[in-house]
Amino acid sequence: MAGSSFGECLKITTFGESHGEAVGVIVDGVTPGVELHERDIQIQMDRRKPGQSAVTSPRNEYDIVHIVSGIYEGKTTGTPLTVILYNKDMRPEAYDDIRESFRPGHADYTYLNKYGLRDHRGSGRASGRETAGRVAAGAIARKLLERRGVQVVAYTKEIGGIACRTFDESEIERNPVRACDPEAAAKMVDKVVQLASVGDSCGGIVECVVRGVAPGIGEPVFDKLDAELAKAMLSIGAVKGIEFGAGFAAAAMQGSEHNDAMSADGFLTNHAGGIAGGISTGQPIVFRIAVKPTSSISVPQHTVRVDGEERIIETRGRHDPCICPRIVPVVEAMACLVVEDMYKRQAALRN
Amino acid sequence: MAGSSFGECLKITTFGESHGEAVGVIVDGVTPGVELHERDIQIQMDRRKPGQSAVTSPRNEYDIVHIVSGIYEGKTTGTPLTVILYNKDMRPEAYDDIRESFRPGHADYTYLNKYGLRDHRGSGRASGRETAGRVAAGAIARKLLERRGVQVVAYTKEIGGIACRTFDESEIERNPVRACDPEAAAKMVDKVVQLASVGDSCGGIVECVVRGVAPGIGEPVFDKLDAELAKAMLSIGAVKGIEFGAGFAAAAMQGSEHNDAMSADGFLTNHAGGIAGGISTGQPIVFRIAVKPTSSISVPQHTVRVDGEERIIETRGRHDPCICPRIVPVVEAMACLVVEDMYKRQAALRN
Amino acid sequence: MAGSSFGECLKITTFGESHGEAVGVIVDGVTPGVELHERDIQIQMDRRKPGQSAVTSPRNEYDIVHIVSGIYEGKTTGTPLTVILYNKDMRPEAYDDIRESFRPGHADYTYLNKYGLRDHRGSGRASGRETAGRVAAGAIARKLLERRGVQVVAYTKEIGGIACRTFDESEIERNPVRACDPEAAAKMVDKVVQLASVGDSCGGIVECVVRGVAPGIGEPVFDKLDAELAKAMLSIGAVKGIEFGAGFAAAAMQGSEHNDAMSADGFLTNHAGGIAGGISTGQPIVFRIAVKPTSSISVPQHTVRVDGEERIIETRGRHDPCICPRIVPVVEAMACLVVEDMYKRQAALRN
Amino acid sequence: MAGSSFGECLKITTFGESHGEAVGVIVDGVTPGVELHERDIQIQMDRRKPGQSAVTSPRNEYDIVHIVSGIYEGKTTGTPLTVILYNKDMRPEAYDDIRESFRPGHADYTYLNKYGLRDHRGSGRASGRETAGRVAAGAIARKLLERRGVQVVAYTKEIGGIACRTFDESEIERNPVRACDPEAAAKMVDKVVQLASVGDSCGGIVECVVRGVAPGIGEPVFDKLDAELAKAMLSIGAVKGIEFGAGFAAAAMQGSEHNDAMSADGFLTNHAGGIAGGISTGQPIVFRIAVKPTSSISVPQHTVRVDGEERIIETRGRHDPCICPRIVPVVEAMACLVVEDMYKRQAALRN
């Protein structure tokens, strides 16, 4: 109800503010008896952390995974699995200037209107830092999906108007923007570094592919697999849109072109993006998300104070000039959570 | 869990198959004491019905709204409000040919994999007919929103590559494609009629604007207002993507350009689409959805039988060559349900 | 949220007022492919109907089961299964007298306070008639449980202070009070008939036994099997208490006496009532509920009008002098729903 | 779904095993802007802690409340409020003996069957220690209820067959069994101490009164106020039954006696226990719970090992000979959570 939980059978609840004592997550409904170690989670946390390269924030927010419950002798117990990440390198004083002002592009104004008060330090719950708990939970879901033969991979497809033209999965983790095309990646890095140098930021497009999902996964009507994925992705702060398969291009297609015909060997195309009627077809699930340019920039901007007076604001601090590379593990985490949850829902229906 | 319910405080559950006895909806959590008449719902049902013009299906599926519970002496009682729409003009025999085959673009293959059996007549629950219950429920939510001063309007923005260039709200209900630009509308109609004549179909883009939402509505983190709207829209069968405000265009923008600056008179732009951090800003909420071309076409297509044997299929029957005009009231209904639900969630939090 | 739904994986939503057009239920999450006929449900409806004997209400509320969705060619489809029971023999005018007064023991006063208005005819949703939908849903859950080898049986254990001293399951459906001891049953009938003759009513105790549940069913912590059964039973209008196994007698026992010791052949006793830590032990699940005397009596009672003025009320109409025999199928229905739901939840956890 | 969450609008999720690193709770949906300090919670934790007297466990499990999120500058923010209680004085080696055996009265056997493995140390999640998180959450709910004028008080009514004959609320916290009658309390203490000296335990009855609830709180049908309270209470490990108002005594009463008549000054009696049709009447809400004798006793008992071999077990360790005094704050906590949640649900319905 209050929005900090996600999932039905595999349910996560995140907690913690950007500049509070800790952030973290409880994962309830984990299959018992599955081997799980802190390093399984740490690997994913390290992909999300800032300071990985010139294109990410230099904050030293290094997250050490701490499992507090739900593991016994190296295996999941089936009880709530809690991961805590204590906040380090907090500099709340860096935010004193913005205590009484609304930063453009941020949730300052809306949080104040919703709650009647706000924790102004680093956006509180609206901070990207909240996603640390999601990535931890996603790493657990990924372990459960491995047993089903499901793989989830996301990557940057476009940044600041520069699009990937080739796809080489092995390149993704080798370049700082996590793009699937090394040539495009180099241009993207140049563009981001240049924008960062003038205190500005840019957006991009991230694509995600889920392979190995059996046909028949997903619920009909309201909890369609694509509907749940859409909710999951739009729940990530910087995401402003999502499309499946042919996506918005389908708007200009004809049925005879868009329909995925079948042969004895299976589907001949995948315009649907691996989902029909909200249920997996067995083909790869493919979707893309639109990532807005990071709101925190040091270019002067017009805004107002809490008392309504106009002012010019220059957000200082250490921020990501483009969030795409760091959003990639968050997208994967949320996709893992949705798909594993849907497998469990299917088990409930059929058993 | 099994996917036929939507909403938290204002919760709807739809039921019924395309060619079963009836479809309908239960709405639980309706504010008691609100005047509501069957005609309030009928008006919206009539906008969704087939056979409205040359660009919609000629099926005579005229839906007469029947309220079974939850109203007493012309007012809502606060108990489950049930609307039943008895099916008429069913021709299940029209579907005998496809009993043993999968129609490309339809959910036949995925439903069979999910359930182990399927009601092949008119797609069962995967049929667009299921949305009749949503439109009925949305009409009730609309009545509740009127008391809050909220208006929801959707319209066709693009069909088959033809885009609206002007916006005149008063034109929307005057043209058969429900486009906001009468000139574009005329071209769209021509295109749709031409495609229908060769048994093909086309897609489009529908835009929705929600005005009058107070700032502060929406939940943080997972149940963001845009996340819930995205889920709601992607739960509509033909929808393949959604974007808010600047949407996918934001991917190529810079922060200094995309951030909505503020003055003493409010926001200077609305690139965010009226939502920041998942919570309403008080500006109009604006989103667009990608609508795929209707799957039911009579052009011959390659497919397989249930036993795996290849065949050529030609889907006969009376179908919509472009579903955009009939999806408009469904989009509005789902938007009404999401926004009213979020208002109630806010009441729960603050009271 | 608004209270008309129950269950997680197998979820029911009831609708309809006592004197509205119909009552009914939607059951979502039904295992697909299970044979189900209207007569499977009708059998249970007939056990709940009034007018079965001198000890039940003479109302002719004969419920003909009408399945509207979710069945195809004699099998469940896995989509929402809707059962409608049209109301007959309504005499709303019989309630005109009580329109402006609160009947003692009824929910008139509380409904008016909650909703700000009320459907005064026959208690609206607070009527026992609402349970018709539950019994229909329970009959479906019973079919699913049969496949698991689970049997659910409830019976009257005590009425008006007269307790059963023997247990013969085959006697339960042979006497009008559904008691498990034919001698006690005869005395109970005399007592109830005598009270009815003077316009009064009496309470009783109903016991329920669930056999064949595998060990390990039920959730830990909040959704314990006994916690869910307790909620289910207390949600039945006339129920004022519940106890499991030794129940309230355990309050006066010692640990050495109450603990169920184990041998190689299993448990030596069943003071726990088949549930330990909220999870089934594999022994029979046993609980008892306290049923209050029917509120509708024709003995004159002190009450007030809606405007606060005092008056004497004599509730006329055709009511049950003791609701125990008719509550038995409702108790069984709710127990079936809880246990089947818990099996599905276990499937989700382990798969 | 997996059972570790409770509540709809005010939702709690507990985590942590008895002998893990920590236990705790996340509370989501807290009204923002309410003053809350760690001491508000610590006061209630101290009432639950062991070692308070000769009748409670001598374990030194002193819980220091640690708020990790959801508070800013002394006020609730409306975001998830997390309380962690680090475990101290753990002696897992004390449990080595029972690793391979099932303790009678405990959830060892059922947890193993449910999960396929178990954390044998101190019952893991089935331990009473899990309730520490509930008490912390309840303290927060209590703060919210204070603003509504609602008070919740529970007390021991009976222990080992010794019943309170008088009611003096000021005496409750003055005697180690938290009884409402000081004379009975003295006899209870003697009885408990005597049983403890021979390694045995005993049960009791706890009563709870909720005052100041406005009429109209509670949902109809399945989520009745009494149904939710019943679920909440039966979710406490040692509870085997619950009754409201006249409770099981109602089974032997007549309608003319049980019905609560009304006068211009309000209800003349309160046999219903403050709830009619699942909704509050405005009178005090009164219920009693049956508490079983503590399962952990050092009297030799028959049991089996995990491999099925019979053995005699003597549970050593430091346990409570009667859990009633320590269950009192847990009962209050759960009652606070249910009532506050219901107030919020009512706000959602009417706003």
PDB file of N, CA, C and O in Angstrom, chain A residues 136-175:
ATOM      1  N   ALA A 136      20.463  -6.106  -4.476  1.00  0.00           N
ATOM      2  CA  ALA A 136      20.733  -7.234  -3.573  1.00  0.00           C
ATOM      3  C   ALA A 136      19.644  -8.300  -3.737  1.00  0.00           C
ATOM      4  O   ALA A 136      19.924  -9.500  -3.878  1.00  0.00           O
ATOM      5  N   ALA A 137      18.398  -7.863  -3.743  1.00  0.00           N
ATOM      6  CA  ALA A 137      17.282  -8.805  -3.892  1.00  0.00           C
ATOM      7  C   ALA A 137      17.322  -9.483  -5.252  1.00  0.00           C
ATOM      8  O   ALA A 137      17.059 -10.683  -5.386  1.00  0.00           O
ATOM      9  N   GLY A 138      17.680  -8.706  -6.268  1.00  0.00           N
ATOM     10  CA  GLY A 138      17.753  -9.264  -7.618  1.00  0.00           C
ATOM     11  C   GLY A 138      18.803 -10.346  -7.730  1.00  0.00           C
ATOM     12  O   GLY A 138      18.624 -11.330  -8.471  1.00  0.00           O
ATOM     13  N   ALA A 139      19.888 -10.188  -6.992  1.00  0.00           N
ATOM     14  CA  ALA A 139      20.943 -11.200  -7.026  1.00  0.00           C
ATOM     15  C   ALA A 139      20.432 -12.533  -6.471  1.00  0.00           C
ATOM     16  O   ALA A 139      20.824 -13.611  -6.942  1.00  0.00           O
ATOM     17  N   ILE A 140      19.545 -12.449  -5.499  1.00  0.00           N
ATOM     18  CA  ILE A 140      18.949 -13.667  -4.934  1.00  0.00           C
ATOM     19  C   ILE A 140      18.010 -14.297  -5.958  1.00  0.00           C
ATOM     20  O   ILE A 140      18.036 -15.509  -6.198  1.00  0.00           O
ATOM     21  N   ALA A 141      17.176 -13.459  -6.569  1.00  0.00           N
ATOM     22  CA  ALA A 141      16.262 -13.966  -7.597  1.00  0.00           C
ATOM     23  C   ALA A 141      17.047 -14.594  -8.745  1.00  0.00           C
ATOM     24  O   ALA A 141      16.641 -15.614  -9.318  1.00  0.00           O
ATOM     25  N   ARG A 142      18.179 -13.998  -9.082  1.00  0.00           N
ATOM     26  CA  ARG A 142      18.996 -14.524 -10.168  1.00  0.00           C
ATOM     27  C   ARG A 142      19.472 -15.948  -9.844  1.00  0.00           C
ATOM     28  O   ARG A 142      19.469 -16.819 -10.729  1.00  0.00           O
ATOM     29  N   LYS A 143      19.823 -16.174  -8.577  1.00  0.00           N
ATOM     30  CA  LYS A 143      20.232 -17.519  -8.162  1.00  0.00           C
ATOM     31  C   LYS A 143      19.081 -18.515  -8.343  1.00  0.00           C
ATOM     32  O   LYS A 143      19.286 -19.649  -8.771  1.00  0.00           O
ATOM     33  N   LEU A 144      17.893 -18.084  -8.025  1.00  0.00           N
ATOM     34  CA  LEU A 144      16.732 -18.968  -8.159  1.00  0.00           C
ATOM     35  C   LEU A 144      16.439 -19.226  -9.638  1.00  0.00           C
ATOM     36  O   LEU A 144      16.076 -20.341 -10.021  1.00  0.00           O
ATOM     37  N   LEU A 145      16.638 -18.213 -10.467  1.00  0.00           N
ATOM     38  CA  LEU A 145      16.364 -18.361 -11.901  1.00  0.00           C
ATOM     39  C   LEU A 145      17.389 -19.262 -12.586  1.00  0.00           C
ATOM     40  O   LEU A 145      17.061 -19.951 -13.554  1.00  0.00           O
ATOM     41  N   GLU A 146      18.611 -19.229 -12.077  1.00  0.00           N
ATOM     42  CA  GLU A 146      19.650 -20.098 -12.660  1.00  0.00           C
ATOM     43  C   GLU A 146      19.202 -21.556 -12.642  1.00  0.00           C
ATOM     44  O   GLU A 146      19.475 -22.312 -13.573  1.00  0.00           O
ATOM     45  N   ARG A 147      18.506 -21.936 -11.574  1.00  0.00           N
ATOM     46  CA  ARG A 147      18.024 -23.313 -11.464  1.00  0.00           C
ATOM     47  C   ARG A 147      16.970 -23.636 -12.523  1.00  0.00           C
ATOM     48  O   ARG A 147      16.652 -24.793 -12.770  1.00  0.00           O
ATOM     49  N   ARG A 148      16.368 -22.592 -13.072  1.00  0.00           N
ATOM     50  CA  ARG A 148      15.343 -22.788 -14.111  1.00  0.00           C
ATOM     51  C   ARG A 148      15.938 -22.618 -15.498  1.00  0.00           C
ATOM     52  O   ARG A 148      15.216 -22.740 -16.488  1.00  0.00           O
ATOM     53  N   GLY A 149      17.227 -22.248 -15.558  1.00  0.00           N
ATOM     54  CA  GLY A 149      17.840 -22.032 -16.863  1.00  0.00           C
ATOM     55  C   GLY A 149      17.518 -20.690 -17.479  1.00  0.00           C
ATOM     56  O   GLY A 149      17.579 -20.532 -18.702  1.00  0.00           O
ATOM     57  N   VAL A 150      17.186 -19.728 -16.659  1.00  0.00           N
ATOM     58  CA  VAL A 150      16.852 -18.402 -17.171  1.00  0.00           C
ATOM     59  C   VAL A 150      18.039 -17.455 -16.983  1.00  0.00           C
ATOM     60  O   VAL A 150      18.655 -17.426 -15.916  1.00  0.00           O
ATOM     61  N   GLN A 151      18.376 -16.696 -18.045  1.00  0.00           N
ATOM     62  CA  GLN A 151      19.444 -15.687 -17.945  1.00  0.00           C
ATOM     63  C   GLN A 151      18.866 -14.307 -18.271  1.00  0.00           C
ATOM     64  O   GLN A 151      18.063 -14.172 -19.185  1.00  0.00           O
ATOM     65  N   VAL A 152      19.333 -13.319 -17.519  1.00  0.00           N
ATOM     66  CA  VAL A 152      18.878 -11.945 -17.712  1.00  0.00           C
ATOM     67  C   VAL A 152      20.094 -11.068 -17.975  1.00  0.00           C
ATOM     68  O   VAL A 152      21.041 -11.078 -17.192  1.00  0.00           O
ATOM     69  N   VAL A 153      20.072 -10.324 -19.087  1.00  0.00           N
ATOM     70  CA  VAL A 153      21.174  -9.407 -19.364  1.00  0.00           C
ATOM     71  C   VAL A 153      20.633  -8.082 -19.914  1.00  0.00           C
ATOM     72  O   VAL A 153      19.737  -8.071 -20.759  1.00  0.00           O
ATOM     73  N   ALA A 154      21.159  -6.995 -19.357  1.00  0.00           N
ATOM     74  CA  ALA A 154      20.783  -5.660 -19.840  1.00  0.00           C
ATOM     75  C   ALA A 154      22.047  -4.931 -20.272  1.00  0.00           C
ATOM     76  O   ALA A 154      23.154  -5.304 -19.879  1.00  0.00           O
ATOM     77  N   TYR A 155      21.862  -3.909 -21.093  1.00  0.00           N
ATOM     78  CA  TYR A 155      23.015  -3.164 -21.603  1.00  0.00           C
ATOM     79  C   TYR A 155      22.530  -1.836 -22.181  1.00  0.00           C
ATOM     80  O   TYR A 155      21.351  -1.665 -22.504  1.00  0.00           O
ATOM     81  N   THR A 156      23.464  -0.918 -22.280  1.00  0.00           N
ATOM     82  CA  THR A 156      23.159   0.376 -22.855  1.00  0.00           C
ATOM     83  C   THR A 156      23.050   0.229 -24.376  1.00  0.00           C
ATOM     84  O   THR A 156      23.917  -0.365 -25.020  1.00  0.00           O
ATOM     85  N   LYS A 157      21.979   0.792 -24.917  1.00  0.00           N
ATOM     86  CA  LYS A 157      21.718   0.701 -26.351  1.00  0.00           C
ATOM     87  C   LYS A 157      21.985   2.041 -27.023  1.00  0.00           C
ATOM     88  O   LYS A 157      22.319   2.094 -28.194  1.00  0.00           O
ATOM     89  N   GLU A 158      21.818   3.088 -26.246  1.00  0.00           N
ATOM     90  CA  GLU A 158      21.966   4.435 -26.795  1.00  0.00           C
ATOM     91  C   GLU A 158      22.245   5.413 -25.664  1.00  0.00           C
ATOM     92  O   GLU A 158      21.700   5.269 -24.572  1.00  0.00           O
ATOM     93  N   ILE A 159      23.135   6.361 -25.901  1.00  0.00           N
ATOM     94  CA  ILE A 159      23.397   7.432 -24.923  1.00  0.00           C
ATOM     95  C   ILE A 159      23.547   8.738 -25.688  1.00  0.00           C
ATOM     96  O   ILE A 159      24.291   8.816 -26.678  1.00  0.00           O
ATOM     97  N   GLY A 160      22.843   9.760 -25.241  1.00  0.00           N
ATOM     98  CA  GLY A 160      22.973  11.094 -25.834  1.00  0.00           C
ATOM     99  C   GLY A 160      22.840  11.095 -27.336  1.00  0.00           C
ATOM    100  O   GLY A 160      23.515  11.851 -28.037  1.00  0.00           O
ATOM    101  N   GLY A 161      21.988  10.251 -27.862  1.00  0.00           N
ATOM    102  CA  GLY A 161      21.763  10.207 -29.302  1.00  0.00           C
ATOM    103  C   GLY A 161      22.701   9.278 -30.051  1.00  0.00           C
ATOM    104  O   GLY A 161      22.510   9.028 -31.248  1.00  0.00           O
ATOM    105  N   ILE A 162      23.711   8.728 -29.376  1.00  0.00           N
ATOM    106  CA  ILE A 162      24.635   7.791 -30.027  1.00  0.00           C
ATOM    107  C   ILE A 162      24.125   6.367 -29.794  1.00  0.00           C
ATOM    108  O   ILE A 162      24.022   5.911 -28.648  1.00  0.00           O
ATOM    109  N   ALA A 163      23.812   5.667 -30.886  1.00  0.00           N
ATOM    110  CA  ALA A 163      23.199   4.347 -30.758  1.00  0.00           C
ATOM    111  C   ALA A 163      24.187   3.224 -31.087  1.00  0.00           C
ATOM    112  O   ALA A 163      25.075   3.388 -31.937  1.00  0.00           O
ATOM    113  N   CYS A 164      24.023   2.093 -30.423  1.00  0.00           N
ATOM    114  CA  CYS A 164      24.807   0.902 -30.762  1.00  0.00           C
ATOM    115  C   CYS A 164      24.341   0.386 -32.121  1.00  0.00           C
ATOM    116  O   CYS A 164      23.151   0.372 -32.409  1.00  0.00           O
ATOM    117  N   ARG A 165      25.323  -0.078 -32.922  1.00  0.00           N
ATOM    118  CA  ARG A 165      24.982  -0.622 -34.240  1.00  0.00           C
ATOM    119  C   ARG A 165      25.262  -2.109 -34.314  1.00  0.00           C
ATOM    120  O   ARG A 165      24.794  -2.795 -35.208  1.00  0.00           O
ATOM    121  N   THR A 166      26.042  -2.602 -33.358  1.00  0.00           N
ATOM    122  CA  THR A 166      26.328  -4.045 -33.313  1.00  0.00           C
ATOM    123  C   THR A 166      25.964  -4.558 -31.929  1.00  0.00           C
ATOM    124  O   THR A 166      25.751  -3.774 -31.002  1.00  0.00           O
ATOM    125  N   PHE A 167      25.887  -5.888 -31.824  1.00  0.00           N
ATOM    126  CA  PHE A 167      25.596  -6.473 -30.516  1.00  0.00           C
ATOM    127  C   PHE A 167      26.623  -7.553 -30.207  1.00  0.00           C
ATOM    128  O   PHE A 167      26.687  -8.583 -30.881  1.00  0.00           O
ATOM    129  N   ASP A 168      27.435  -7.297 -29.190  1.00  0.00           N
ATOM    130  CA  ASP A 168      28.411  -8.294 -28.742  1.00  0.00           C
ATOM    131  C   ASP A 168      28.311  -8.364 -27.219  1.00  0.00           C
ATOM    132  O   ASP A 168      28.791  -7.495 -26.498  1.00  0.00           O
ATOM    133  N   GLU A 169      27.671  -9.412 -26.761  1.00  0.00           N
ATOM    134  CA  GLU A 169      27.380  -9.498 -25.324  1.00  0.00           C
ATOM    135  C   GLU A 169      28.650  -9.470 -24.484  1.00  0.00           C
ATOM    136  O   GLU A 169      28.664  -8.936 -23.378  1.00  0.00           O
ATOM    137  N   SER A 170      29.728 -10.036 -25.035  1.00  0.00           N
ATOM    138  CA  SER A 170      30.966 -10.101 -24.254  1.00  0.00           C
ATOM    139  C   SER A 170      31.598  -8.719 -24.049  1.00  0.00           C
ATOM    140  O   SER A 170      32.482  -8.551 -23.219  1.00  0.00           O
ATOM    141  N   GLU A 171      31.162  -7.739 -24.820  1.00  0.00           N
ATOM    142  CA  GLU A 171      31.724  -6.392 -24.684  1.00  0.00           C
ATOM    143  C   GLU A 171      31.090  -5.576 -23.558  1.00  0.00           C
ATOM    144  O   GLU A 171      31.670  -4.589 -23.087  1.00  0.00           O
ATOM    145  N   ILE A 172      29.899  -5.977 -23.170  1.00  0.00           N
ATOM    146  CA  ILE A 172      29.105  -5.118 -22.269  1.00  0.00           C
ATOM    147  C   ILE A 172      29.859  -4.711 -21.003  1.00  0.00           C
ATOM    148  O   ILE A 172      29.939  -3.530 -20.662  1.00  0.00           O
ATOM    149  N   GLU A 173      30.431  -5.696 -20.312  1.00  0.00           N
ATOM    150  CA  GLU A 173      31.090  -5.372 -19.043  1.00  0.00           C
ATOM    151  C   GLU A 173      32.513  -4.847 -19.257  1.00  0.00           C
ATOM    152  O   GLU A 173      33.209  -4.544 -18.289  1.00  0.00           O
ATOM    153  N   ARG A 174      32.909  -4.746 -20.500  1.00  0.00           N
ATOM    154  CA  ARG A 174      34.283  -4.280 -20.771  1.00  0.00           C
ATOM    155  C   ARG A 174      34.388  -2.774 -21.005  1.00  0.00           C
ATOM    156  O   ARG A 174      35.482  -2.253 -21.101  1.00  0.00           O
ATOM    157  N   ASN A 175      33.261  -2.107 -21.206  1.00  0.00           N
ATOM    158  CA  ASN A 175      33.337  -0.658 -21.412  1.00  0.00           C
ATOM    159  C   ASN A 175      32.544   0.059 -20.317  1.00  0.00           C
ATOM    160  O   ASN A 175      31.579  -0.484 -19.788  1.00  0.00           O
TER     161      ASN A 175
END
